[in-house]
mmCIF file with all atom_site columns, C-alpha atoms in Angstrom:
data_model
loop_
_atom_site.group_PDB
_atom_site.id
_atom_site.type_symbol
_atom_site.label_atom_id
_atom_site.label_alt_id
_atom_site.label_comp_id
_atom_site.label_asym_id
_atom_site.label_entity_id
_atom_site.label_seq_id
_atom_site.pdbx_PDB_ins_code
_atom_site.Cartn_x
_atom_site.Cartn_y
_atom_site.Cartn_z
_atom_site.occupancy
_atom_site.B_iso_or_equiv
_atom_site.pdbx_formal_charge
_atom_site.auth_seq_id
_atom_site.auth_comp_id
_atom_site.auth_asym_id
_atom_site.auth_atom_id
_atom_site.pdbx_PDB_model_num
ATOM 1   C CA . UNK A 1 1   ? 0.148   0.089   -0.043  1.00 0.00 ? 1   UNK A CA 1
ATOM 2   C CA . UNK A 1 2   ? 2.879   2.421   0.748   1.00 0.00 ? 2   UNK A CA 1
ATOM 3   C CA . UNK A 1 3   ? 4.308   1.910   -2.685  1.00 0.00 ? 3   UNK A CA 1
ATOM 4   C CA . UNK A 1 4   ? 1.026   2.583   -4.265  1.00 0.00 ? 4   UNK A CA 1
ATOM 5   C CA . UNK A 1 5   ? 0.749   5.830   -2.292  1.00 0.00 ? 5   UNK A CA 1
ATOM 6   C CA . UNK A 1 6   ? 4.168   6.808   -3.298  1.00 0.00 ? 6   UNK A CA 1
ATOM 7   C CA . UNK A 1 7   ? 3.224   6.154   -6.977  1.00 0.00 ? 7   UNK A CA 1
ATOM 8   C CA . UNK A 1 8   ? -0.056  8.238   -6.602  1.00 0.00 ? 8   UNK A CA 1
ATOM 9   C CA . UNK A 1 9   ? 2.049   11.094  -5.116  1.00 0.00 ? 9   UNK A CA 1
ATOM 10  C CA . UNK A 1 10  ? 4.477   10.857  -8.107  1.00 0.00 ? 10  UNK A CA 1
ATOM 11  C CA . UNK A 1 11  ? 1.675   10.829  -10.645 1.00 0.00 ? 11  UNK A CA 1
ATOM 12  C CA . UNK A 1 12  ? 0.012   13.856  -8.835  1.00 0.00 ? 12  UNK A CA 1
ATOM 13  C CA . UNK A 1 13  ? 3.289   15.710  -8.927  1.00 0.00 ? 13  UNK A CA 1
ATOM 14  C CA . UNK A 1 14  ? 3.408   15.221  -12.598 1.00 0.00 ? 14  UNK A CA 1
ATOM 15  C CA . UNK A 1 15  ? -0.236  16.376  -13.134 1.00 0.00 ? 15  UNK A CA 1
ATOM 16  C CA . UNK A 1 16  ? 0.093   19.372  -11.049 1.00 0.00 ? 16  UNK A CA 1
ATOM 17  C CA . UNK A 1 17  ? 3.283   20.497  -12.596 1.00 0.00 ? 17  UNK A CA 1
ATOM 18  C CA . UNK A 1 18  ? 1.531   20.238  -16.040 1.00 0.00 ? 18  UNK A CA 1
ATOM 19  C CA . UNK A 1 19  ? -1.926  21.571  -14.918 1.00 0.00 ? 19  UNK A CA 1
ATOM 20  C CA . UNK A 1 20  ? -1.417  23.646  -11.791 1.00 0.00 ? 20  UNK A CA 1
ATOM 21  C CA . UNK A 1 21  ? -4.542  23.889  -9.653  1.00 0.00 ? 21  UNK A CA 1
ATOM 22  C CA . UNK A 1 22  ? -5.676  24.194  -5.910  1.00 0.00 ? 22  UNK A CA 1
ATOM 23  C CA . UNK A 1 23  ? -5.456  20.939  -3.974  1.00 0.00 ? 23  UNK A CA 1
ATOM 24  C CA . UNK A 1 24  ? -5.988  20.153  -0.288  1.00 0.00 ? 24  UNK A CA 1
ATOM 25  C CA . UNK A 1 25  ? -3.312  21.774  1.852   1.00 0.00 ? 25  UNK A CA 1
ATOM 26  C CA . UNK A 1 26  ? -2.197  18.661  3.549   1.00 0.00 ? 26  UNK A CA 1
ATOM 27  C CA . UNK A 1 27  ? -1.632  16.780  0.258   1.00 0.00 ? 27  UNK A CA 1
ATOM 28  C CA . UNK A 1 28  ? 0.193   19.844  -1.142  1.00 0.00 ? 28  UNK A CA 1
ATOM 29  C CA . UNK A 1 29  ? 2.546   19.674  1.823   1.00 0.00 ? 29  UNK A CA 1
ATOM 30  C CA . UNK A 1 30  ? 3.170   16.100  1.371   1.00 0.00 ? 30  UNK A CA 1
ATOM 31  C CA . UNK A 1 31  ? 3.933   16.662  -2.248  1.00 0.00 ? 31  UNK A CA 1
ATOM 32  C CA . UNK A 1 32  ? 6.276   19.515  -1.477  1.00 0.00 ? 32  UNK A CA 1
ATOM 33  C CA . UNK A 1 33  ? 8.174   17.348  1.071   1.00 0.00 ? 33  UNK A CA 1
ATOM 34  C CA . UNK A 1 34  ? 8.738   14.326  -1.188  1.00 0.00 ? 34  UNK A CA 1
ATOM 35  C CA . UNK A 1 35  ? 8.686   15.741  -4.726  1.00 0.00 ? 35  UNK A CA 1
ATOM 36  C CA . UNK A 1 36  ? 9.496   19.593  -4.187  1.00 0.00 ? 36  UNK A CA 1
ATOM 37  C CA . UNK A 1 37  ? 12.854  19.579  -6.017  1.00 0.00 ? 37  UNK A CA 1
ATOM 38  C CA . UNK A 1 38  ? 11.610  17.307  -8.692  1.00 0.00 ? 38  UNK A CA 1
ATOM 39  C CA . UNK A 1 39  ? 8.434   19.501  -9.448  1.00 0.00 ? 39  UNK A CA 1
ATOM 40  C CA . UNK A 1 40  ? 10.780  22.546  -9.604  1.00 0.00 ? 40  UNK A CA 1
ATOM 41  C CA . UNK A 1 41  ? 12.866  20.748  -12.254 1.00 0.00 ? 41  UNK A CA 1
ATOM 42  C CA . UNK A 1 42  ? 9.762   19.677  -14.087 1.00 0.00 ? 42  UNK A CA 1
ATOM 43  C CA . UNK A 1 43  ? 8.627   23.290  -14.031 1.00 0.00 ? 43  UNK A CA 1
ATOM 44  C CA . UNK A 1 44  ? 11.810  24.289  -15.711 1.00 0.00 ? 44  UNK A CA 1
ATOM 45  C CA . UNK A 1 45  ? 11.214  21.680  -18.392 1.00 0.00 ? 45  UNK A CA 1
ATOM 46  C CA . UNK A 1 46  ? 13.478  18.869  -17.393 1.00 0.00 ? 46  UNK A CA 1
ATOM 47  C CA . UNK A 1 47  ? 12.093  15.952  -19.359 1.00 0.00 ? 47  UNK A CA 1
ATOM 48  C CA . UNK A 1 48  ? 14.330  13.480  -17.774 1.00 0.00 ? 48  UNK A CA 1
ATOM 49  C CA . UNK A 1 49  ? 12.539  14.065  -14.512 1.00 0.00 ? 49  UNK A CA 1
ATOM 50  C CA . UNK A 1 50  ? 9.105   13.532  -16.154 1.00 0.00 ? 50  UNK A CA 1
ATOM 51  C CA . UNK A 1 51  ? 10.289  10.240  -17.563 1.00 0.00 ? 51  UNK A CA 1
ATOM 52  C CA . UNK A 1 52  ? 11.834  9.137   -14.475 1.00 0.00 ? 52  UNK A CA 1
ATOM 53  C CA . UNK A 1 53  ? 8.729   9.747   -12.190 1.00 0.00 ? 53  UNK A CA 1
ATOM 54  C CA . UNK A 1 54  ? 6.454   8.339   -15.101 1.00 0.00 ? 54  UNK A CA 1
ATOM 55  C CA . UNK A 1 55  ? 8.597   5.106   -15.239 1.00 0.00 ? 55  UNK A CA 1
ATOM 56  C CA . UNK A 1 56  ? 8.331   4.648   -11.497 1.00 0.00 ? 56  UNK A CA 1
ATOM 57  C CA . UNK A 1 57  ? 4.598   5.354   -11.111 1.00 0.00 ? 57  UNK A CA 1
ATOM 58  C CA . UNK A 1 58  ? 2.849   4.376   -14.256 1.00 0.00 ? 58  UNK A CA 1
ATOM 59  C CA . UNK A 1 59  ? 0.659   1.298   -14.393 1.00 0.00 ? 59  UNK A CA 1
ATOM 60  C CA . UNK A 1 60  ? 2.216   -1.880  -16.069 1.00 0.00 ? 60  UNK A CA 1
ATOM 61  C CA . UNK A 1 61  ? 1.270   -1.978  -19.696 1.00 0.00 ? 61  UNK A CA 1
ATOM 62  C CA . UNK A 1 62  ? 0.414   -5.248  -21.485 1.00 0.00 ? 62  UNK A CA 1
ATOM 63  C CA . UNK A 1 63  ? 0.631   -5.729  -25.318 1.00 0.00 ? 63  UNK A CA 1
ATOM 64  C CA . UNK A 1 64  ? -2.790  -6.733  -26.822 1.00 0.00 ? 64  UNK A CA 1
ATOM 65  C CA . UNK A 1 65  ? -0.985  -8.773  -29.387 1.00 0.00 ? 65  UNK A CA 1
ATOM 66  C CA . UNK A 1 66  ? 0.495   -12.105 -28.908 1.00 0.00 ? 66  UNK A CA 1
ATOM 67  C CA . UNK A 1 67  ? 4.250   -12.106 -29.631 1.00 0.00 ? 67  UNK A CA 1
ATOM 68  C CA . UNK A 1 68  ? 5.619   -14.126 -32.404 1.00 0.00 ? 68  UNK A CA 1
ATOM 69  C CA . UNK A 1 69  ? 7.110   -16.959 -30.521 1.00 0.00 ? 69  UNK A CA 1
ATOM 70  C CA . UNK A 1 70  ? 9.320   -17.997 -33.563 1.00 0.00 ? 70  UNK A CA 1
ATOM 71  C CA . UNK A 1 71  ? 11.141  -14.767 -33.450 1.00 0.00 ? 71  UNK A CA 1
ATOM 72  C CA . UNK A 1 72  ? 10.947  -13.353 -29.933 1.00 0.00 ? 72  UNK A CA 1
ATOM 73  C CA . UNK A 1 73  ? 13.520  -10.708 -29.004 1.00 0.00 ? 73  UNK A CA 1
ATOM 74  C CA . UNK A 1 74  ? 14.627  -10.274 -25.640 1.00 0.00 ? 74  UNK A CA 1
ATOM 75  C CA . UNK A 1 75  ? 12.871  -7.139  -24.606 1.00 0.00 ? 75  UNK A CA 1
ATOM 76  C CA . UNK A 1 76  ? 9.431   -7.824  -26.188 1.00 0.00 ? 76  UNK A CA 1
ATOM 77  C CA . UNK A 1 77  ? 7.669   -7.505  -22.795 1.00 0.00 ? 77  UNK A CA 1
ATOM 78  C CA . UNK A 1 78  ? 8.996   -3.922  -22.526 1.00 0.00 ? 78  UNK A CA 1
ATOM 79  C CA . UNK A 1 79  ? 7.649   -2.773  -25.788 1.00 0.00 ? 79  UNK A CA 1
ATOM 80  C CA . UNK A 1 80  ? 4.213   -1.562  -24.417 1.00 0.00 ? 80  UNK A CA 1
ATOM 81  C CA . UNK A 1 81  ? 5.830   0.386   -21.636 1.00 0.00 ? 81  UNK A CA 1
ATOM 82  C CA . UNK A 1 82  ? 8.298   1.939   -24.069 1.00 0.00 ? 82  UNK A CA 1
ATOM 83  C CA . UNK A 1 83  ? 5.542   3.045   -26.350 1.00 0.00 ? 83  UNK A CA 1
ATOM 84  C CA . UNK A 1 84  ? 3.496   4.593   -23.617 1.00 0.00 ? 84  UNK A CA 1
ATOM 85  C CA . UNK A 1 85  ? 6.643   6.373   -22.365 1.00 0.00 ? 85  UNK A CA 1
ATOM 86  C CA . UNK A 1 86  ? 7.254   7.893   -25.838 1.00 0.00 ? 86  UNK A CA 1
ATOM 87  C CA . UNK A 1 87  ? 3.694   8.937   -26.067 1.00 0.00 ? 87  UNK A CA 1
ATOM 88  C CA . UNK A 1 88  ? 3.889   10.582  -22.594 1.00 0.00 ? 88  UNK A CA 1
ATOM 89  C CA . UNK A 1 89  ? 7.116   12.221  -23.706 1.00 0.00 ? 89  UNK A CA 1
ATOM 90  C CA . UNK A 1 90  ? 5.639   13.566  -26.772 1.00 0.00 ? 90  UNK A CA 1
ATOM 91  C CA . UNK A 1 91  ? 2.745   15.031  -24.687 1.00 0.00 ? 91  UNK A CA 1
ATOM 92  C CA . UNK A 1 92  ? 5.334   16.756  -22.297 1.00 0.00 ? 92  UNK A CA 1
ATOM 93  C CA . UNK A 1 93  ? 7.005   18.180  -25.262 1.00 0.00 ? 93  UNK A CA 1
ATOM 94  C CA . UNK A 1 94  ? 3.871   19.598  -26.671 1.00 0.00 ? 94  UNK A CA 1
ATOM 95  C CA . UNK A 1 95  ? 3.138   21.394  -23.533 1.00 0.00 ? 95  UNK A CA 1
ATOM 96  C CA . UNK A 1 96  ? 6.715   22.594  -22.794 1.00 0.00 ? 96  UNK A CA 1
ATOM 97  C CA . UNK A 1 97  ? 5.746   26.251  -23.524 1.00 0.00 ? 97  UNK A CA 1
ATOM 98  C CA . UNK A 1 98  ? 2.365   26.311  -21.560 1.00 0.00 ? 98  UNK A CA 1
ATOM 99  C CA . UNK A 1 99  ? 3.729   27.205  -18.132 1.00 0.00 ? 99  UNK A CA 1
ATOM 100 C CA . UNK A 1 100 ? 5.693   30.082  -19.600 1.00 0.00 ? 100 UNK A CA 1
ATOM 101 C CA . UNK A 1 101 ? 2.653   31.354  -21.582 1.00 0.00 ? 101 UNK A CA 1
ATOM 102 C CA . UNK A 1 102 ? 0.438   31.015  -18.335 1.00 0.00 ? 102 UNK A CA 1
ATOM 103 C CA . UNK A 1 103 ? 2.970   32.980  -16.474 1.00 0.00 ? 103 UNK A CA 1
ATOM 104 C CA . UNK A 1 104 ? 2.863   35.846  -19.009 1.00 0.00 ? 104 UNK A CA 1
ATOM 105 C CA . UNK A 1 105 ? -0.779  35.718  -19.334 1.00 0.00 ? 105 UNK A CA 1
ATOM 106 C CA . UNK A 1 106 ? -1.154  36.161  -15.455 1.00 0.00 ? 106 UNK A CA 1
ATOM 107 C CA . UNK A 1 107 ? 0.843   39.490  -15.709 1.00 0.00 ? 107 UNK A CA 1
ATOM 108 C CA . UNK A 1 108 ? -1.308  41.431  -18.245 1.00 0.00 ? 108 UNK A CA 1
ATOM 109 C CA . UNK A 1 109 ? -4.949  42.101  -18.911 1.00 0.00 ? 109 UNK A CA 1
ATOM 110 C CA . UNK A 1 110 ? -4.552  43.114  -22.628 1.00 0.00 ? 110 UNK A CA 1
ATOM 111 C CA . UNK A 1 111 ? -1.418  42.777  -24.902 1.00 0.00 ? 111 UNK A CA 1
ATOM 112 C CA . UNK A 1 112 ? -0.698  42.608  -28.653 1.00 0.00 ? 112 UNK A CA 1
ATOM 113 C CA . UNK A 1 113 ? -0.044  39.179  -29.877 1.00 0.00 ? 113 UNK A CA 1
ATOM 114 C CA . UNK A 1 114 ? 3.083   40.220  -31.619 1.00 0.00 ? 114 UNK A CA 1
ATOM 115 C CA . UNK A 1 115 ? 4.625   41.683  -28.414 1.00 0.00 ? 115 UNK A CA 1
ATOM 116 C CA . UNK A 1 116 ? 3.979   38.432  -26.315 1.00 0.00 ? 116 UNK A CA 1
ATOM 117 C CA . UNK A 1 117 ? 5.221   36.348  -29.160 1.00 0.00 ? 117 UNK A CA 1
ATOM 118 C CA . UNK A 1 118 ? 8.330   38.422  -29.169 1.00 0.00 ? 118 UNK A CA 1
ATOM 119 C CA . UNK A 1 119 ? 8.834   37.769  -25.349 1.00 0.00 ? 119 UNK A CA 1
ATOM 120 C CA . UNK A 1 120 ? 8.729   34.002  -26.058 1.00 0.00 ? 120 UNK A CA 1
ATOM 121 C CA . UNK A 1 121 ? 11.048  34.236  -29.211 1.00 0.00 ? 121 UNK A CA 1
ATOM 122 C CA . UNK A 1 122 ? 8.211   32.855  -31.322 1.00 0.00 ? 122 UNK A CA 1
ATOM 123 C CA . UNK A 1 123 ? 6.629   33.963  -34.516 1.00 0.00 ? 123 UNK A CA 1
ATOM 124 C CA . UNK A 1 124 ? 3.161   35.287  -34.424 1.00 0.00 ? 124 UNK A CA 1
ATOM 125 C CA . UNK A 1 125 ? 1.865   32.271  -36.174 1.00 0.00 ? 125 UNK A CA 1
ATOM 126 C CA . UNK A 1 126 ? 3.799   29.832  -33.841 1.00 0.00 ? 126 UNK A CA 1
ATOM 127 C CA . UNK A 1 127 ? 2.467   31.801  -30.684 1.00 0.00 ? 127 UNK A CA 1
ATOM 128 C CA . UNK A 1 128 ? -1.074  31.622  -31.847 1.00 0.00 ? 128 UNK A CA 1
ATOM 129 C CA . UNK A 1 129 ? -0.710  27.781  -32.239 1.00 0.00 ? 129 UNK A CA 1
ATOM 130 C CA . UNK A 1 130 ? 0.685   27.667  -28.760 1.00 0.00 ? 130 UNK A CA 1
ATOM 131 C CA . UNK A 1 131 ? -2.287  29.727  -27.536 1.00 0.00 ? 131 UNK A CA 1
ATOM 132 C CA . UNK A 1 132 ? -4.633  27.202  -29.250 1.00 0.00 ? 132 UNK A CA 1
ATOM 133 C CA . UNK A 1 133 ? -2.619  24.283  -27.485 1.00 0.00 ? 133 UNK A CA 1
ATOM 134 C CA . UNK A 1 134 ? -2.922  26.235  -24.132 1.00 0.00 ? 134 UNK A CA 1
ATOM 135 C CA . UNK A 1 135 ? -6.854  26.516  -24.595 1.00 0.00 ? 135 UNK A CA 1
ATOM 136 C CA . UNK A 1 136 ? -7.174  22.999  -25.803 1.00 0.00 ? 136 UNK A CA 1
ATOM 137 C CA . UNK A 1 137 ? -5.072  21.449  -22.889 1.00 0.00 ? 137 UNK A CA 1
ATOM 138 C CA . UNK A 1 138 ? -6.639  23.444  -20.277 1.00 0.00 ? 138 UNK A CA 1
ATOM 139 C CA . UNK A 1 139 ? -10.275 22.393  -20.992 1.00 0.00 ? 139 UNK A CA 1
ATOM 140 C CA . UNK A 1 140 ? -12.052 19.641  -18.908 1.00 0.00 ? 140 UNK A CA 1
ATOM 141 C CA . UNK A 1 141 ? -15.324 17.836  -19.391 1.00 0.00 ? 141 UNK A CA 1
ATOM 142 C CA . UNK A 1 142 ? -17.167 18.467  -16.083 1.00 0.00 ? 142 UNK A CA 1
ATOM 143 C CA . UNK A 1 143 ? -20.189 16.394  -15.251 1.00 0.00 ? 143 UNK A CA 1
ATOM 144 C CA . UNK A 1 144 ? -23.174 18.587  -14.571 1.00 0.00 ? 144 UNK A CA 1
ATOM 145 C CA . UNK A 1 145 ? -26.344 16.324  -14.651 1.00 0.00 ? 145 UNK A CA 1
ATOM 146 C CA . UNK A 1 146 ? -27.437 13.084  -16.402 1.00 0.00 ? 146 UNK A CA 1
ATOM 147 C CA . UNK A 1 147 ? -26.680 9.483   -16.227 1.00 0.00 ? 147 UNK A CA 1
ATOM 148 C CA . UNK A 1 148 ? -23.492 9.433   -18.095 1.00 0.00 ? 148 UNK A CA 1
ATOM 149 C CA . UNK A 1 149 ? -20.306 11.054  -16.756 1.00 0.00 ? 149 UNK A CA 1
ATOM 150 C CA . UNK A 1 150 ? -19.846 12.553  -20.295 1.00 0.00 ? 150 UNK A CA 1
ATOM 151 C CA . UNK A 1 151 ? -23.025 14.354  -19.812 1.00 0.00 ? 151 UNK A CA 1
ATOM 152 C CA . UNK A 1 152 ? -21.340 17.657  -19.014 1.00 0.00 ? 152 UNK A CA 1
ATOM 153 C CA . UNK A 1 153 ? -19.751 20.833  -20.325 1.00 0.00 ? 153 UNK A CA 1
ATOM 154 C CA . UNK A 1 154 ? -16.164 21.817  -21.070 1.00 0.00 ? 154 UNK A CA 1
ATOM 155 C CA . UNK A 1 155 ? -14.796 24.191  -18.417 1.00 0.00 ? 155 UNK A CA 1
ATOM 156 C CA . UNK A 1 156 ? -11.362 25.795  -18.245 1.00 0.00 ? 156 UNK A CA 1
ATOM 157 C CA . UNK A 1 157 ? -9.202  24.241  -15.670 1.00 0.00 ? 157 UNK A CA 1
ATOM 158 C CA . UNK A 1 158 ? -6.772  27.275  -15.786 1.00 0.00 ? 158 UNK A CA 1
ATOM 159 C CA . UNK A 1 159 ? -6.711  30.305  -13.627 1.00 0.00 ? 159 UNK A CA 1
ATOM 160 C CA . UNK A 1 160 ? -6.600  32.470  -16.577 1.00 0.00 ? 160 UNK A CA 1
ATOM 161 C CA . UNK A 1 161 ? -8.651  32.647  -19.637 1.00 0.00 ? 161 UNK A CA 1
ATOM 162 C CA . UNK A 1 162 ? -8.393  34.790  -22.759 1.00 0.00 ? 162 UNK A CA 1
ATOM 163 C CA . UNK A 1 163 ? -9.691  35.596  -26.214 1.00 0.00 ? 163 UNK A CA 1
ATOM 164 C CA . UNK A 1 164 ? -8.019  37.156  -29.288 1.00 0.00 ? 164 UNK A CA 1
ATOM 165 C CA . UNK A 1 165 ? -9.556  40.085  -30.869 1.00 0.00 ? 165 UNK A CA 1
ATOM 166 C CA . UNK A 1 166 ? -7.774  40.997  -34.068 1.00 0.00 ? 166 UNK A CA 1
ATOM 167 C CA . UNK A 1 167 ? -4.231  41.224  -32.763 1.00 0.00 ? 167 UNK A CA 1
ATOM 168 C CA . UNK A 1 168 ? -4.818  41.881  -29.128 1.00 0.00 ? 168 UNK A CA 1
ATOM 169 C CA . UNK A 1 169 ? -5.077  39.222  -26.530 1.00 0.00 ? 169 UNK A CA 1
ATOM 170 C CA . UNK A 1 170 ? -7.743  39.968  -23.827 1.00 0.00 ? 170 UNK A CA 1
ATOM 171 C CA . UNK A 1 171 ? -6.926  38.250  -20.581 1.00 0.00 ? 171 UNK A CA 1
ATOM 172 C CA . UNK A 1 172 ? -9.285  37.403  -17.749 1.00 0.00 ? 172 UNK A CA 1
ATOM 173 C CA . UNK A 1 173 ? -8.197  36.057  -14.191 1.00 0.00 ? 173 UNK A CA 1
ATOM 174 C CA . UNK A 1 174 ? -10.700 33.288  -13.343 1.00 0.00 ? 174 UNK A CA 1
ATOM 175 C CA . UNK A 1 175 ? -8.871  32.322  -10.098 1.00 0.00 ? 175 UNK A CA 1
ATOM 176 C CA . UNK A 1 176 ? -11.401 31.477  -7.291  1.00 0.00 ? 176 UNK A CA 1
ATOM 177 C CA . UNK A 1 177 ? -10.704 33.173  -4.041  1.00 0.00 ? 177 UNK A CA 1
ATOM 178 C CA . UNK A 1 178 ? -9.089  30.952  -1.484  1.00 0.00 ? 178 UNK A CA 1
ATOM 179 C CA . UNK A 1 179 ? -11.406 29.563  1.203   1.00 0.00 ? 179 UNK A CA 1
ATOM 180 C CA . UNK A 1 180 ? -9.595  30.475  4.398   1.00 0.00 ? 180 UNK A CA 1
ATOM 181 C CA . UNK A 1 181 ? -12.536 29.406  6.601   1.00 0.00 ? 181 UNK A CA 1
ATOM 182 C CA . UNK A 1 182 ? -12.005 25.772  5.775   1.00 0.00 ? 182 UNK A CA 1
ATOM 183 C CA . UNK A 1 183 ? -8.406  26.162  6.715   1.00 0.00 ? 183 UNK A CA 1
ATOM 184 C CA . UNK A 1 184 ? -8.984  27.699  10.104  1.00 0.00 ? 184 UNK A CA 1
ATOM 185 C CA . UNK A 1 185 ? -11.798 25.143  10.765  1.00 0.00 ? 185 UNK A CA 1
ATOM 186 C CA . UNK A 1 186 ? -9.294  22.272  10.152  1.00 0.00 ? 186 UNK A CA 1
ATOM 187 C CA . UNK A 1 187 ? -6.744  23.923  12.346  1.00 0.00 ? 187 UNK A CA 1
ATOM 188 C CA . UNK A 1 188 ? -9.370  24.211  15.152  1.00 0.00 ? 188 UNK A CA 1
ATOM 189 C CA . UNK A 1 189 ? -10.284 20.585  14.827  1.00 0.00 ? 189 UNK A CA 1
ATOM 190 C CA . UNK A 1 190 ? -6.656  19.689  15.061  1.00 0.00 ? 190 UNK A CA 1
ATOM 191 C CA . UNK A 1 191 ? -6.106  21.868  18.016  1.00 0.00 ? 191 UNK A CA 1
ATOM 192 C CA . UNK A 1 192 ? -9.070  20.253  19.927  1.00 0.00 ? 192 UNK A CA 1
ATOM 193 C CA . UNK A 1 193 ? -7.720  16.760  19.085  1.00 0.00 ? 193 UNK A CA 1
ATOM 194 C CA . UNK A 1 194 ? -4.335  17.619  20.633  1.00 0.00 ? 194 UNK A CA 1
ATOM 195 C CA . UNK A 1 195 ? -5.706  19.662  23.707  1.00 0.00 ? 195 UNK A CA 1
ATOM 196 C CA . UNK A 1 196 ? -7.354  17.001  25.724  1.00 0.00 ? 196 UNK A CA 1
ATOM 197 C CA . UNK A 1 197 ? -4.134  15.124  25.907  1.00 0.00 ? 197 UNK A CA 1
ATOM 198 C CA . UNK A 1 198 ? -2.367  18.223  27.235  1.00 0.00 ? 198 UNK A CA 1
ATOM 199 C CA . UNK A 1 199 ? -4.831  18.762  30.183  1.00 0.00 ? 199 UNK A CA 1
ATOM 200 C CA . UNK A 1 200 ? -4.210  15.473  31.759  1.00 0.00 ? 200 UNK A CA 1
#
């Protein structure tokens, strides 16, 4: 169970690096303790760390095809894993610029496309493609009602949203205000659990 817990934390570290969002404070502290340095390296674009954590934490993959027993090469059992690792590495590569784009979008409310493309050393066309990738990757299907989990609507998972009007990017901050009340209630409950032991 402990190894599965470690694997889930590793996958969560990958997910939060690629798609930053708010999570429970206690889980966030555990992640920072265990994977703080690796998360920092992943944020800087270190593909080696992504592959290391994915290799450690990913489920075991099986080939849906029976191997050719007449000509079996020694590492045939690793092929499904290596294929999944390659697909994952390609996905990480596609999203390499997204955290930088997100950082710039948080700083401004409006900005010319050409200027922001210049900051990232991209042509306007390449930057527009990256913006579309950002929009696409930051959308989640959220269940609203109905029988199927697919009965929902797409919502942005990012703290920032934007639209392009001619050659201007208009940016809106969609960040939800932190709920400090929940934090204080948890701390009060922890204090009440500790306090009876101190009185005796």
